[in-house]
CSV table of C-alpha atoms in Angstrom, one decimal:
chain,number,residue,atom,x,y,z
A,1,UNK,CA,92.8,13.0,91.1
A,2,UNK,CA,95.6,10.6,89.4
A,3,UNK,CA,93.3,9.4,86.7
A,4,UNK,CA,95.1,10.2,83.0
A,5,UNK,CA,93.5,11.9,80.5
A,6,UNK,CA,94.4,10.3,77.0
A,7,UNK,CA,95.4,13.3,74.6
A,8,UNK,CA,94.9,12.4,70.8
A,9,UNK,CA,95.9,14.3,68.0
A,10,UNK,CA,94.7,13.8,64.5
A,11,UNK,CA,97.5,13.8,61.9
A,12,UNK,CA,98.1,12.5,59.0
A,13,UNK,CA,101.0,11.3,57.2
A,14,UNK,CA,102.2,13.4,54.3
A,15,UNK,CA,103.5,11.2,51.2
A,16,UNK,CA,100.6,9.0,52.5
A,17,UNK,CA,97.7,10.9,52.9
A,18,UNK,CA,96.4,14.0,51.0
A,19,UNK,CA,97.1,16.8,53.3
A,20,UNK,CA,95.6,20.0,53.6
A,21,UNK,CA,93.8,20.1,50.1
A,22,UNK,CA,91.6,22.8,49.9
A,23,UNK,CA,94.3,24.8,51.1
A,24,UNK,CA,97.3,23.3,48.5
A,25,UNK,CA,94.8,23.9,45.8
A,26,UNK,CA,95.5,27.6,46.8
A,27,UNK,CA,99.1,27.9,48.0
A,28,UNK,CA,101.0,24.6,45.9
A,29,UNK,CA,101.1,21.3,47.7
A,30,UNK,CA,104.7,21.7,49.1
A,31,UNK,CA,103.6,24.8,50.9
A,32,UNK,CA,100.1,23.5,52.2
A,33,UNK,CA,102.1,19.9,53.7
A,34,UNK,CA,105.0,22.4,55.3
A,35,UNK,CA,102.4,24.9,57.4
A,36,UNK,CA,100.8,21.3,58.2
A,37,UNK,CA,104.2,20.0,59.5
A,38,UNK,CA,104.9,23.6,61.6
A,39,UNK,CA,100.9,23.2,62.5
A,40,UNK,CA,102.0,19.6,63.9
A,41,UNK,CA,105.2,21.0,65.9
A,42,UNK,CA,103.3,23.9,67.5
A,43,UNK,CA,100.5,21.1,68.2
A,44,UNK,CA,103.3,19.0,69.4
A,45,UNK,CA,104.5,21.6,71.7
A,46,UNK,CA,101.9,22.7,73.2
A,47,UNK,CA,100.4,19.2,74.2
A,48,UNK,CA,104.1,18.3,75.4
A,49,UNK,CA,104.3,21.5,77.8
A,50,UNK,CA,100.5,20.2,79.0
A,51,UNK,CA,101.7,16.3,79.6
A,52,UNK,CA,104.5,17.5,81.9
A,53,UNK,CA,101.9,20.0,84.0
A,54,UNK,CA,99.2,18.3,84.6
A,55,UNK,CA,97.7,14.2,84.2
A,56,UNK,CA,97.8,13.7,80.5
A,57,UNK,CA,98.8,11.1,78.5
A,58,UNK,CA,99.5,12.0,74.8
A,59,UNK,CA,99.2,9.8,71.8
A,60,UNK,CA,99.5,10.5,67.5
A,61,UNK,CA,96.2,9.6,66.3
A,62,UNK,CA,97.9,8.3,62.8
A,63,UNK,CA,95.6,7.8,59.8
A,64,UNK,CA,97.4,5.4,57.8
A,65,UNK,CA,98.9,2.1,59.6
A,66,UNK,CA,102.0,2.1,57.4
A,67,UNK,CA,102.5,5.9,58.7
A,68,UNK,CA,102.8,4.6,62.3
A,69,UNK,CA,106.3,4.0,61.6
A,70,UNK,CA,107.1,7.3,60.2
A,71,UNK,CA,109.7,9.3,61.8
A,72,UNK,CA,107.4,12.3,62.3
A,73,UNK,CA,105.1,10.7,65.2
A,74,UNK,CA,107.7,8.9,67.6
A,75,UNK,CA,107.9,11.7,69.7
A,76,UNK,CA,104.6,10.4,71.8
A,77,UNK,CA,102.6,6.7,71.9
A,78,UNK,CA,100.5,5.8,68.6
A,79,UNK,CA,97.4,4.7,67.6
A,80,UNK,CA,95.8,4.3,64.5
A,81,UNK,CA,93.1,5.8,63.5
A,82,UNK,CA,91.2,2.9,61.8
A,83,UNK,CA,89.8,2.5,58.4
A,84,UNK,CA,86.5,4.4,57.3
A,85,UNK,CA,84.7,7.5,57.3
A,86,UNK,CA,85.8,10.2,60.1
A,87,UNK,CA,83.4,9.4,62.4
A,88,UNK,CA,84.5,5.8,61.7
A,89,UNK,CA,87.8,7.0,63.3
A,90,UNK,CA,87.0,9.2,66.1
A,91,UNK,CA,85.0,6.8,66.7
A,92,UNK,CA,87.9,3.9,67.1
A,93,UNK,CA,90.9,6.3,69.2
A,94,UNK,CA,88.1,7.5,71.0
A,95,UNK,CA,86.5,4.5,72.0
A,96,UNK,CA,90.2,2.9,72.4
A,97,UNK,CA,91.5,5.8,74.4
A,98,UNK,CA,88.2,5.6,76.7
A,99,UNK,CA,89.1,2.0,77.8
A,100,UNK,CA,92.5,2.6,78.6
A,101,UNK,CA,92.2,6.0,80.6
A,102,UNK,CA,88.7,7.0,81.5
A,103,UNK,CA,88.5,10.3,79.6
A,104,UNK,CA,90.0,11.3,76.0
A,105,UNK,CA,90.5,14.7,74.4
A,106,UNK,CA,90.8,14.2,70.7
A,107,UNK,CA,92.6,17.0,68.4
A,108,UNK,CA,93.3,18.1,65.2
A,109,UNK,CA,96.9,18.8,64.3
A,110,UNK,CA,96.2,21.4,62.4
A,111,UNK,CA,95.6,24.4,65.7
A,112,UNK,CA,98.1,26.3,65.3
A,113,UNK,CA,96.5,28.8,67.3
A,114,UNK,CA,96.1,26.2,69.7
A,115,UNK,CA,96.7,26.9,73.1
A,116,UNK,CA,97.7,25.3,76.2
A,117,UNK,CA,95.0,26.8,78.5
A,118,UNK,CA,92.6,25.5,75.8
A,119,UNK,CA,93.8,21.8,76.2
A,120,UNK,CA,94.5,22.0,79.7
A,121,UNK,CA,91.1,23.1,80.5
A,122,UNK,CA,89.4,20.2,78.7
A,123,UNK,CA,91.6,18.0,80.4
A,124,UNK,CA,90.5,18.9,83.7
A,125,UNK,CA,86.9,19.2,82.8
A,126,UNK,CA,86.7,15.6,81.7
A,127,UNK,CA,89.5,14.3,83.8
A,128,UNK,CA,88.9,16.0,87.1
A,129,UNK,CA,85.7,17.1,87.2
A,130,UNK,CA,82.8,14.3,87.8
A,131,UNK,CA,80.3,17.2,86.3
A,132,UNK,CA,81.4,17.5,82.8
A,133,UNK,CA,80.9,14.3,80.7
A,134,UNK,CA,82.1,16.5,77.7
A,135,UNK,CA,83.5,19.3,76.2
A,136,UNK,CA,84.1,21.0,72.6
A,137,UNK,CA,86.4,23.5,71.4
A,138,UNK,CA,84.0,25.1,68.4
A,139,UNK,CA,86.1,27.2,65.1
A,140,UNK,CA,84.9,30.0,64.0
A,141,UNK,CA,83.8,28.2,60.7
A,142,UNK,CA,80.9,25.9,61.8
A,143,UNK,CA,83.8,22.9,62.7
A,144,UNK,CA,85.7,22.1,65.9
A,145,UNK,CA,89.4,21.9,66.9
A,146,UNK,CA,89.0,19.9,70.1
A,147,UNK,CA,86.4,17.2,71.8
A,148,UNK,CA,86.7,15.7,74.9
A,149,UNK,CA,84.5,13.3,77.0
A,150,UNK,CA,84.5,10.5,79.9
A,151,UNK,CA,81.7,8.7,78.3
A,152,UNK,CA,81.5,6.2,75.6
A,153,UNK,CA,79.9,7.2,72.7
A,154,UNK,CA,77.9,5.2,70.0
A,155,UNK,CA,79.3,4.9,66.9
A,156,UNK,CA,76.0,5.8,65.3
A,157,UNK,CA,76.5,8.7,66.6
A,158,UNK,CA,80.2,9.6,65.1
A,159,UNK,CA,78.9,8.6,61.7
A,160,UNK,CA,75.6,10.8,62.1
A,161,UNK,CA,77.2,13.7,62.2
A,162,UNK,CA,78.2,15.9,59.0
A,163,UNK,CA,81.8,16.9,58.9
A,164,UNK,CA,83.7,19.5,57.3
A,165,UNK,CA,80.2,22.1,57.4
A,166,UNK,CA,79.5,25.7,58.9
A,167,UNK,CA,76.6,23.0,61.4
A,168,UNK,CA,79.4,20.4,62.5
A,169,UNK,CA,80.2,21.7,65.5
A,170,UNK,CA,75.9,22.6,66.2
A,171,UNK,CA,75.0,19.0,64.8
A,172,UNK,CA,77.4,17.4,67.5
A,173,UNK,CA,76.8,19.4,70.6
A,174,UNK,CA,72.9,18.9,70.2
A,175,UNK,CA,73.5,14.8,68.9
A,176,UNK,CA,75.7,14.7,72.4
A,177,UNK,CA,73.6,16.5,74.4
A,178,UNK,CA,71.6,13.6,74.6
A,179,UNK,CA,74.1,11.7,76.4
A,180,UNK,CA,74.8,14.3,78.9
């Protein structure tokens, strides 16, 4: 199959966006925006090795339009995240992404233990295989690192779900499940 998948990763721009907060209240903002920079290289990397080995197509997800411009993401193709809530955004690339390729794997950029079986694996389940309409990645905190799908989703459905808890992950799978 030739179809491309549309890889998305989730970053933000730091000087424009709060980064990493809970963990900067810990470890000093300097320190909390530099693991998220190494966080976005390793990310970087590892979706670069997967573009060149198998159909997909990667893309900065970049929350802030002026950030677009920013030296950090030219490495790959933008798009911007959109205004709103985050399941205003995932939402938007998603839905964007969906259009242009038939099936999107959306990231965060902060995986570091990210790997490229992990992404390649999603890839070809939504990309390759006409069985899988999606798939998750789940953290061991509740959350999740990676979704992927080859159907449009509502955006009543983004917004419904409750991000950043131990039941995010859960709350998705069982909100998606009625889609397929």
């Amino acid at each position: 199959n030739d179809r491309m998948t549309a890889v998305a990763i989730f970053v933000k721009t730091p000087g424009q966006s709060s980064i990493k907060t809970r963990l900067a209240e810990v470890i000093g903002k300097e320190k909390a925006e530099s693991f998220y920079l190494l966080s976005c290289e390793w990310t970087f990397q590892t979706v670069k090795q997967l573009a060149s080995s198998c159909n997909a197509h990667p893309f900065w997800a970049v929350a802030e339009r002026e950030g677009m411009a920013s030296s950090l993401w030219q490495n790959f193709d933008r798009v911007c995240q959109g205004e709103g809530s985050l399941g205003d955004r995932l939402h938007y690339v998603y839905s964007e992404l969906l259009q242009r390729f038939g099936s999107v794997v959306v990231l965060g950029a902060d995986s570091p233990e990210l790997t490229i079986e992990a992404v390649q694996d999603a890839v070809q389940e939504v990309g390759e295989r006409e069985k899988t309409p999606f798939v998750i990645g789940e953290t061991p905190d509740g959350g999740f690192y990676l979704f992927g799908g080859r159907k449009p989703i509502p955006a009543e459905l983004w917004r419904s779900v409750s991000y950043s808890e131990t039941s995010t992950a859960l709350e998705l799978k069982n909100k998606i499940s009625e889609l397929g």
